[in-house]
Coordinates of C-alpha atoms and ligand atoms in Angstrom, one line a residue:
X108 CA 57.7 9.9 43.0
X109 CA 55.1 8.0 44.9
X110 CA 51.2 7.6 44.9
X111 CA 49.5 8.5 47.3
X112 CA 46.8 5.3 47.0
X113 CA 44.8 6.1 50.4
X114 CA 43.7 9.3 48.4
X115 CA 43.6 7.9 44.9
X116 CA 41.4 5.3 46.0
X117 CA 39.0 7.9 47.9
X118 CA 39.1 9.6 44.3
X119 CA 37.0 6.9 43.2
X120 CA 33.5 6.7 44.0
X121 CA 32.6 3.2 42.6
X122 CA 35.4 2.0 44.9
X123 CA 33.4 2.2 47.9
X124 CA 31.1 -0.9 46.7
X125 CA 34.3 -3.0 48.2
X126 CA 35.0 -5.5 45.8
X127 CA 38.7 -5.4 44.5
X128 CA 38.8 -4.0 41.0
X129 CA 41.1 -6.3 38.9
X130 CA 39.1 -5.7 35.4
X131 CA 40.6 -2.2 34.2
X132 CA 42.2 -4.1 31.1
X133 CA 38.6 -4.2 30.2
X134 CA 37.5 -0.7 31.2
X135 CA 39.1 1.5 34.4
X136 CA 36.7 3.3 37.0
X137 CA 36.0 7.1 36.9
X138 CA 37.2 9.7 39.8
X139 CA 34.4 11.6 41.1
X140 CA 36.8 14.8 38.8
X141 CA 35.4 12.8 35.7
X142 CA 31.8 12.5 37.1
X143 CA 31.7 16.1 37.9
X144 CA 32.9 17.3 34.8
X145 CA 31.0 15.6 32.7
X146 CA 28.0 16.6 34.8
X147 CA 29.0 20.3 34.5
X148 CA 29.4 20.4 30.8
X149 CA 25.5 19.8 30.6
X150 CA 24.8 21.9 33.8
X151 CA 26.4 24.6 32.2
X152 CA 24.6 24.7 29.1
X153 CA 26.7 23.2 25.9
X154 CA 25.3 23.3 22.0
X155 CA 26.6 21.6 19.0
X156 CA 29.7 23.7 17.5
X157 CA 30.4 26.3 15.5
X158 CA 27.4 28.2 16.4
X159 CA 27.3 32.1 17.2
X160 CA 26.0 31.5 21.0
X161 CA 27.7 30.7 24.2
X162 CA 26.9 27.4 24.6
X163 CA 28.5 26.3 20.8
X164 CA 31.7 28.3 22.0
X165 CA 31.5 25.4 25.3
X166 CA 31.0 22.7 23.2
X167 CA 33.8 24.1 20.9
X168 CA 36.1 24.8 24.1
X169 CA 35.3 21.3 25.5
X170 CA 36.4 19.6 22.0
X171 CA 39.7 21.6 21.5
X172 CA 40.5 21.0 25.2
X173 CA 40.0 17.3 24.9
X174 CA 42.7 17.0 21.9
X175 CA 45.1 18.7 24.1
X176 CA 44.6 16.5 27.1
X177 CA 45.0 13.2 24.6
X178 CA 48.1 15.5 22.9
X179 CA 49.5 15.9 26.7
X180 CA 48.7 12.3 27.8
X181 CA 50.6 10.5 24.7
X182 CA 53.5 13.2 23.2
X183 CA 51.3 13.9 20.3
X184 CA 50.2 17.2 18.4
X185 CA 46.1 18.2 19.5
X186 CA 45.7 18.9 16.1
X187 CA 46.4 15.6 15.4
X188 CA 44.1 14.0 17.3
X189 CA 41.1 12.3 16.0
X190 CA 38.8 11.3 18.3
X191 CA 35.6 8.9 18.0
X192 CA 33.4 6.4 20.2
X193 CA 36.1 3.5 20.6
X194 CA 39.2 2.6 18.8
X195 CA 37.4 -0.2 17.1
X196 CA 35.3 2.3 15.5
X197 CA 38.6 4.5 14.6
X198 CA 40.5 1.4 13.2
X199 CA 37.8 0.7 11.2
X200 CA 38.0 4.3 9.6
X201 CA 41.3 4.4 9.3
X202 CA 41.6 0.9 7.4
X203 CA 39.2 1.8 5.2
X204 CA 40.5 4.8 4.0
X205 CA 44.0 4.1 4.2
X206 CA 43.2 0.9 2.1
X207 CA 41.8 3.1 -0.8
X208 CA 45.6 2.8 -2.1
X209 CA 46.3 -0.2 -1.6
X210 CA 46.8 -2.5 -5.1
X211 CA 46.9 -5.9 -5.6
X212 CA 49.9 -7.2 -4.5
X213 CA 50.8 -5.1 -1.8
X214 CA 51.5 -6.5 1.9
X215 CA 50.8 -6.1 5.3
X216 CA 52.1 -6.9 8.5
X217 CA 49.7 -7.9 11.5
X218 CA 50.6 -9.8 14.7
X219 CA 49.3 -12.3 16.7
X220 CA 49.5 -10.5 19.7
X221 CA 47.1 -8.1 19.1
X222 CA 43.8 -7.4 20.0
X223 CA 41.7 -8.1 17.4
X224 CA 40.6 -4.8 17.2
X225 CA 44.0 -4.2 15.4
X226 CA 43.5 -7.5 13.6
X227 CA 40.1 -7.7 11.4
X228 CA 39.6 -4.4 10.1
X229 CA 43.5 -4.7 8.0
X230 CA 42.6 -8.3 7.3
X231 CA 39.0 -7.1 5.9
X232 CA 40.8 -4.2 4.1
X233 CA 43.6 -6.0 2.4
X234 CA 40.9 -8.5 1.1
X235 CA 38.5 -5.9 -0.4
X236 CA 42.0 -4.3 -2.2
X237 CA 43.7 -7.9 -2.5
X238 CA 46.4 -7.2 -0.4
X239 CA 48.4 -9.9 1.2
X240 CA 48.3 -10.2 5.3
X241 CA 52.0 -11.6 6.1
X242 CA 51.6 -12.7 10.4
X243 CA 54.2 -11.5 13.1
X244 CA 54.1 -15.1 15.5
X245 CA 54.4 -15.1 18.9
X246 CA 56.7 -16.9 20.5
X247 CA 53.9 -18.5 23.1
X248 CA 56.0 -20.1 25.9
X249 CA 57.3 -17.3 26.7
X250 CA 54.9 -14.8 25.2
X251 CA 57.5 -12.5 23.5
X252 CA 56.8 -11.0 19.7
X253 CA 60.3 -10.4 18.4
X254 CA 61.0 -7.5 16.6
X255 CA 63.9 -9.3 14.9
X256 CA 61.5 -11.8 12.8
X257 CA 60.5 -8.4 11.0
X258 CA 63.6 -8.4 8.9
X259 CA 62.4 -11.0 6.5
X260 CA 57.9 -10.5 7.3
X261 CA 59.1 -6.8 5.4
X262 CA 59.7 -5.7 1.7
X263 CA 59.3 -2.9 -0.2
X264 CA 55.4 -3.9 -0.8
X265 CA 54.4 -3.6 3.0
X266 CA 52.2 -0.8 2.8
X267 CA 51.5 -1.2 6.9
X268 CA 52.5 -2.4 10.1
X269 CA 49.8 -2.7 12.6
X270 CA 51.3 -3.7 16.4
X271 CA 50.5 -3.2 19.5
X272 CA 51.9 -1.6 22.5
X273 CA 50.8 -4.2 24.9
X274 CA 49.3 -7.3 25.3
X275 CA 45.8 -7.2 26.6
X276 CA 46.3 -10.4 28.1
X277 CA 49.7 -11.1 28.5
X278 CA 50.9 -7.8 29.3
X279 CA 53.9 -8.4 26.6
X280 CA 55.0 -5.1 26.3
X281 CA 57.2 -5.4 22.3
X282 CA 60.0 -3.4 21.3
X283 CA 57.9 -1.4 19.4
X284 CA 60.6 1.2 18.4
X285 CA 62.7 -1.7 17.1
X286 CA 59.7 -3.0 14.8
X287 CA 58.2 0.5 13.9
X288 CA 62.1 1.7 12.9
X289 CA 62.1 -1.9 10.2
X290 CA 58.8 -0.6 9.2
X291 CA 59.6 3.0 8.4
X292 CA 63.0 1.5 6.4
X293 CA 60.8 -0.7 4.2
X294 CA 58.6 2.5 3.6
X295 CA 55.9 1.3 5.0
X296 CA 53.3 3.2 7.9
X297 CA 52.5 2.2 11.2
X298 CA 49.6 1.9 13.5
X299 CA 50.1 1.1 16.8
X300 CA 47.3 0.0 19.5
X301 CA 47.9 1.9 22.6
X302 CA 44.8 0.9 24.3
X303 CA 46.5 -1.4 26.8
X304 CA 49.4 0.0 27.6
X305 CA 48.5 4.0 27.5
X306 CA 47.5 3.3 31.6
X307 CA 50.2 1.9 32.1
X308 CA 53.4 3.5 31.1
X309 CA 54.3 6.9 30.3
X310 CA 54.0 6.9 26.5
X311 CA 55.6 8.9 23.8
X312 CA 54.3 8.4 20.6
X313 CA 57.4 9.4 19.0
X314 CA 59.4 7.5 20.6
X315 CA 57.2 4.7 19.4
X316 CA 57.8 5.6 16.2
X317 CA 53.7 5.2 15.5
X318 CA 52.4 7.2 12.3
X319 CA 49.4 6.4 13.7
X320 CA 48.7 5.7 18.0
X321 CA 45.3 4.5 19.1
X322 CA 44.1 4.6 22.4
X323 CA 40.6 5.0 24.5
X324 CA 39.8 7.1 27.4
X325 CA 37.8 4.2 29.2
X326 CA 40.8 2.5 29.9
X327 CA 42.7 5.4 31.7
X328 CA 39.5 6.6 34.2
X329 CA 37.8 8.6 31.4
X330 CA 34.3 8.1 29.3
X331 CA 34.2 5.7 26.3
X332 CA 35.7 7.8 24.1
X333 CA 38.4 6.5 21.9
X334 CA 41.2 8.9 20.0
X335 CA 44.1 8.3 17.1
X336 CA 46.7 10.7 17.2
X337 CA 48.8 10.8 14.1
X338 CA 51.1 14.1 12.8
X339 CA 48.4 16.5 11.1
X340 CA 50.0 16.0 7.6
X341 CA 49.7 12.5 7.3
X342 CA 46.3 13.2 8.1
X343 CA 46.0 15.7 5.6
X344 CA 47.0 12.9 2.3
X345 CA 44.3 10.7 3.7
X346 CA 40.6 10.8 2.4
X347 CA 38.1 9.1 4.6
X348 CA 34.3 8.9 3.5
X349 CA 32.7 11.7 5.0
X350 CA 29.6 14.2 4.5
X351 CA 29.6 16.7 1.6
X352 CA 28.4 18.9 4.1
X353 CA 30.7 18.4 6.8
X354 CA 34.0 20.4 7.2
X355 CA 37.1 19.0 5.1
X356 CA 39.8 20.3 7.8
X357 CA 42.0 17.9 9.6
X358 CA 41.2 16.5 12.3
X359 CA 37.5 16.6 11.7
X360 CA 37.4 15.6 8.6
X361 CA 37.8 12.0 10.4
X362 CA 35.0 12.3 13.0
X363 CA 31.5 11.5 11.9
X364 CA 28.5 12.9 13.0
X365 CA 27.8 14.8 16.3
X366 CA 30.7 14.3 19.1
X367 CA 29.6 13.5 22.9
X368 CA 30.7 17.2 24.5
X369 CA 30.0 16.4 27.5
X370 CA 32.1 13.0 27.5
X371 CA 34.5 14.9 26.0
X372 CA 34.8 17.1 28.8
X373 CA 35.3 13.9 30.9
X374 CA 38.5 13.0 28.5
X375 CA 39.8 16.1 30.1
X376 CA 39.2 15.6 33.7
X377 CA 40.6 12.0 33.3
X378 CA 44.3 13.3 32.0
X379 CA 44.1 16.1 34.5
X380 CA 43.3 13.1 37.3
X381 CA 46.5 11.1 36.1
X382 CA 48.5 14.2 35.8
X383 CA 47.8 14.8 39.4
X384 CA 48.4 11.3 40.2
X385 CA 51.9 11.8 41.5
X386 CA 51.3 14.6 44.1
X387 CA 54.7 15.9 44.0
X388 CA 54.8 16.1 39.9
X389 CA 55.4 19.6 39.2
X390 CA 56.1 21.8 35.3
X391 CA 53.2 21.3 32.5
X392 CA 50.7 19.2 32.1
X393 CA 52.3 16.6 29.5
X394 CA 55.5 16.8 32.2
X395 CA 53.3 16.1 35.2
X396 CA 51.5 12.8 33.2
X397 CA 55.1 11.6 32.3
X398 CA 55.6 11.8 36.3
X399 CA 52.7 10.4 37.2
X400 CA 52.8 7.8 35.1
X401 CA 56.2 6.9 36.0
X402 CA 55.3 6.6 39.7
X403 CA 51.9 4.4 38.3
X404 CA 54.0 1.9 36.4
X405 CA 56.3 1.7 39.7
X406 CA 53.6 1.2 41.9
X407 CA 51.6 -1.4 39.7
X408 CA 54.7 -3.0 38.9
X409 CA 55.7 -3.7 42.1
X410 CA 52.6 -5.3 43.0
X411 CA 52.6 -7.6 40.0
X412 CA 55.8 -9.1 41.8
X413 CA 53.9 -9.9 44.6
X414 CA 50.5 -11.2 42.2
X415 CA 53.3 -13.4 39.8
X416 CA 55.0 -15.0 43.5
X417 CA 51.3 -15.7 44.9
X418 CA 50.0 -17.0 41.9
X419 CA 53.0 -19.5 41.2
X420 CA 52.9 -20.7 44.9
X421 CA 49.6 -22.0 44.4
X422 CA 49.0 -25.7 43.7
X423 CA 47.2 -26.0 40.2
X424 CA 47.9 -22.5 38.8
X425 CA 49.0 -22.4 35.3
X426 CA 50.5 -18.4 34.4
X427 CA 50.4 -17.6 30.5
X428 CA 53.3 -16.3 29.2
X429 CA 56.5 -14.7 31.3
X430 CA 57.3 -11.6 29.2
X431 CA 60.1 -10.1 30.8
X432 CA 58.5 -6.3 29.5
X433 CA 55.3 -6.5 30.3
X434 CA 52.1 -4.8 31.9
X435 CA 50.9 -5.5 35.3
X436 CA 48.4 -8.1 33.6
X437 CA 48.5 -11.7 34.0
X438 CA 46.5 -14.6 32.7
X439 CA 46.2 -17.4 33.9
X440 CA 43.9 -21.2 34.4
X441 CA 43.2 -23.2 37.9
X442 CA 43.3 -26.6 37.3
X443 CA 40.3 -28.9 36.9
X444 CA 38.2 -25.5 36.8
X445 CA 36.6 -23.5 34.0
X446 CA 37.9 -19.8 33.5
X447 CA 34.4 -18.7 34.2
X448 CA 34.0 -20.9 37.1
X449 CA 37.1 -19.6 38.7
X450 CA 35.6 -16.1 37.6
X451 CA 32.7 -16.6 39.2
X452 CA 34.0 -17.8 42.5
X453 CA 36.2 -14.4 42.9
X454 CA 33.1 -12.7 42.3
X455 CA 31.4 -14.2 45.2
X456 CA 34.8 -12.7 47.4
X457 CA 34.3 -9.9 45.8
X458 CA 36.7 -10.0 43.2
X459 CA 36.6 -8.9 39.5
X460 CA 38.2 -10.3 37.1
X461 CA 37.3 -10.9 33.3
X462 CA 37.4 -14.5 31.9
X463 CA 37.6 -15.8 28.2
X464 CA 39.6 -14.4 25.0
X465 CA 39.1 -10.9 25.7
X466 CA 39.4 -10.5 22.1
X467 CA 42.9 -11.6 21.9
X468 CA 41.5 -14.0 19.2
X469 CA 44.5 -14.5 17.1
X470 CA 46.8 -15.3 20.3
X471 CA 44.2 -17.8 22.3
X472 CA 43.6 -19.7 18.9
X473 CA 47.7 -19.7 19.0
X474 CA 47.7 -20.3 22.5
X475 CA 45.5 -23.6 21.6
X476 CA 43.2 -22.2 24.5
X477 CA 40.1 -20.6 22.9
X478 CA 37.7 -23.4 22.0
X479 CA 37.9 -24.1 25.6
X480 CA 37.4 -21.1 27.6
X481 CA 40.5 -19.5 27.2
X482 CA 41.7 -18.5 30.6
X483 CA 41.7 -16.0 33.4
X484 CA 42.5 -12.3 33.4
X485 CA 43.1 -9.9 36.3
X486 CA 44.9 -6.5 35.8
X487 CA 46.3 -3.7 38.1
X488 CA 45.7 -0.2 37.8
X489 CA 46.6 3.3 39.9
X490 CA 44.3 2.4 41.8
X491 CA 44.4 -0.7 43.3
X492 CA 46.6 -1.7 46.1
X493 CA 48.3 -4.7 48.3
X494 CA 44.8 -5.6 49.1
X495 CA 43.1 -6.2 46.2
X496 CA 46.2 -8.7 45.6
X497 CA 45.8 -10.2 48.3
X498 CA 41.7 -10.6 47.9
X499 CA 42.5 -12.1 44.6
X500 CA 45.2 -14.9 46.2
X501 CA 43.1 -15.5 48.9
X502 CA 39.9 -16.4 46.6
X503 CA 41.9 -18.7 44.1
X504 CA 43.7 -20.4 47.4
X505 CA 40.2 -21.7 47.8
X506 CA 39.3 -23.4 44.7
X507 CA 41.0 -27.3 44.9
Ligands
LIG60 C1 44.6 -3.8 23.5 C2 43.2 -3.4 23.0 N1 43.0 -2.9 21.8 C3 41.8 -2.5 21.4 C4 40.7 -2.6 22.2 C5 39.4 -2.1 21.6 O1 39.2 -0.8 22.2 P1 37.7 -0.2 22.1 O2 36.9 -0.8 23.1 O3 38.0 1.3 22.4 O4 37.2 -0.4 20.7 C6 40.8 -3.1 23.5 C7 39.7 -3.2 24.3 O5 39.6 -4.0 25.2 C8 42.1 -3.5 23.9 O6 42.3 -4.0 25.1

C-alpha cells in the first residue's frame, strides 16, 4: 500500500513547470491519461446522443461510462448519478427543486463549516418557501462541528441537512455518519458536499449516510465537471424544471442541455488514474480506488505532520483550527503580512498557494477573519511530495 510518487508525479504533465503545487483544494492538475482521453473522444469522432450513427453511440458510451467511474469512485449506483458543470450549479438544481415542498414553517439545517456552495442556494430556497435556516456553529478554536449539537438544531420540521464532508479550509473532517444518522431519525434528507474531501479519503456514500453526495471531477485530476450521486428512487419523487422536450428518465431528467462528451470521457480517465494510483491495488475498479485512496490519504497525511511541525516552528505563524480528523489542508496567517502578500511571496519561490475566504464565507465571517483578508491556504494532494513541503517552509521562513 504505497505510492509510487516518482511515477505519479511524471503522470503529470503541468508538473514539469517546477513550482510546488499546494492549490488542489481549489482545483487538482490533470495526468497526461486525462489529456489523452479527452483528446481522443473528439479525435475519434463523438455526436450528441441518442442518435442512429456511430458517433452518438460514443457520445452515449462516454456518458454511461462516466456515471460508472463517479459510481466506482464514491460507493454509489451509476444510475444515480447526475452529473453537471460544477456542484454549484447542481446544488443550485437540487435546492430548487427539492424546495418546491417545502411550506412555511418548515426547517433546515446548514453549517458554518461549509463552503458556501452548500450554504446560499438552501438559504435562498427556504426564503422563497419561508422556511426557517437553523445554523450548526463551529466550535472555532479548535475548528470541530459537533455532531452532538444536532440533537436539539433537529425536529420533526427539518426537511434537510446540508453538511459537508470536509472543510475546504480547515480540513475538519465531521462525523458525518453521526449527524446524517440524527437527520435520517428526525425524517429529514441529507446533502452532503463531498467536493473537499472526495481526493482525499476513500469515500463510501453509504456509509455517509448522504441521500444526496456532491462532488467535482476538478478536484480529483479530472475536467470541470461536477456530479450528485443519490439512490435512483429518491431521484425518481423529485421534479426539477426541465424541457418538455427532453427525456423524463432519471438521471437525465436532472441535466440540462447538451453534456461535454468529451470532458466526460476525462471524468473516466481521472477515476481510472486514482484507481491505479496504488500500483499494487488489485480486484475491481471501485476495490482498486478504495486501495488507492487509502494509500493517498496515508501518504498526504503523513506529510501534513511534517507541514503542521514546520509551520508551528516558525516565528509569527498563526495555524487555524487543529481538527484532530481532518484533510491534509491547513490555513494559516504570517504575522505583520497580508494573506496575499505572503501568497505572493511563495509564488515568486515558486510556490502555489490560494489566499483569501476561499468561499468558506460563513466560517471566515465566524472566524472574525474575512473583512481582512482572511488567511492562507496550502493543500496536499497524490501528487505532491517532501519537496513541495519543504519549498513551502523554506518560502514562509523568509518573510520577518
Ligand atoms: C468544499 C467545496 N464545496 C463546493 C465547492 C464548489 O464546487 P464547484 O466549483 O464544483 O462548484 C468547492 C470549490 O472549491 C469546495 O471546495
Amino acid at each position: 500500500m504505497t505510492l509510487d510518487l516518482v511515477s505519479i508525479r511524471a503522470a503529470y504533465p503541468a508538473l514539469r513547470d517546477g513550482h510546488a503545487y499546494l492549490d488542489g483544494a481549489a482545483g487538482t492538475q490533470v495526468p497526461e491519461s486525462v489529456i489523452s482521453a479527452i483528446a481522443g473522444a473528439y479525435e475519434g469522432g463523438i455526436g450528441n446522443v441518442g442518435g442512429a450513427f456511430p458517433a452518438s453511440a460514443r457520445s452515449d458510451a462516454i456518458v454511461e461510462a462516466a456515471r460508472r467511474a463517479v459510481a466506482d469512485l464514491v460507493g454509489g449506483d451509476p444510475r444515480g448519478v447526475v452529473l453537471g458543470p460544477n456542484m454549484t450549479t447542481l446544488t443550485y438544481r437540487f435546492a430548487y427543486a427539492l424546495s418546491r415542498t417545502w411550506r412555511t414553517g418548515d426547517e433546515i439545517v446548514l453549517s458554518r463549516l461549509d463552503h458556501d456552495a452548500n450554504v446560499r442556494p438552501w438559504v435562498q430556497a427556504a426564503e422563497r418557501a419561508g422556511a426557517t435556516v437553523r445554523w450548526a456553529e463551529v466550535d472555532l478554536p479548535a475548528g470541530e462541528l459537533p455532531a452532538e449539537q444536532y440533537d436539539t438544531l433537529l425536529g420533526d420540521r427539518t426537511r434537510l441537512v446540508a453538511v459537508t464532508a470536509a472543510s475546504n479550509i480547515l480540513g475538519t473532517m465531521p462525523d458525518v455518519a453521526a449527524i446524517t444518522r440524527r437527520a435520517h431519525d428526525a425524517g429529514a434528507l441529507t446533502y452532503v458536499d463531498g467536493v473537499h474531501a472526495t481526493p482525499h479519503t476513500p469515500v463510501d456514500v453509504t456509509a455517509f449516510g448522504a441521500d444526496f453526495y456532491a462532488t467535482s471531477a476538478y478536484k480529483w485530476s479530472g475536467p470541470h465537471i461536477g456530479a450528485v450521486v443519490a439512490a435512483p428512487a429518491l431521484l425518481e419523487t423529485i421534479r426539477p424544471d426541465k424541457l418538455a422536450s427532453a427525456t423524463d428518465d432519471v438521471p437525465e431528467r436532472f441535466e440540462t442541455g447538451t453534456a461535454p462528451f468529451a470532458d466526460l470521457a476525462g471524468v473516466t480517465a481521472a477515476v481510472d488514474h486514482l484507481a491505479g494510483l496504488d500500483s499494487g491495488a488489485a480486484g475491481t475498479r471501485r476495490e482498486r480506488v478504495l486501495a488507492s485512496m487509502a494509500a493517498v490519504e496515508t501518504h498526504v497525511q503523513a506529510e501534513l505532520v511534517h507541514l503542521l511541525d514546520g509551520l508551528a516552528a516558525l516565528p509569527g505563524v498563526r495555524l487555524i483550527g487543529a481538527p484532530r480528523r481532518r484533510t491534509a489542508t491547513v490555513y494559516f496567517t504570517v504575522d505583520g503580512h497580508t494573506p496575499r502578500a505572503v501568497a505572493e511571496h511563495l509564488a515568486s519561490r515558486g510556490v502555489n498557494v490560494w489566499n483569501g475566504h476561499n468561499y468558506a464565507w460563513e466560517l471566515t465571517a465566524a472566524l472574525g477573519i474575512r473583512d481582512q483578508g482572511s488567511a492562507v491556504r496550502a493543500g496536499l494532494v497524490h501528487y505532491n511530495d517532501r519537496s513541495d513541503v519543504e519549498r513551502l517552509l523554506a518560502a514562509v521562513s523568509e518573510l520577518r
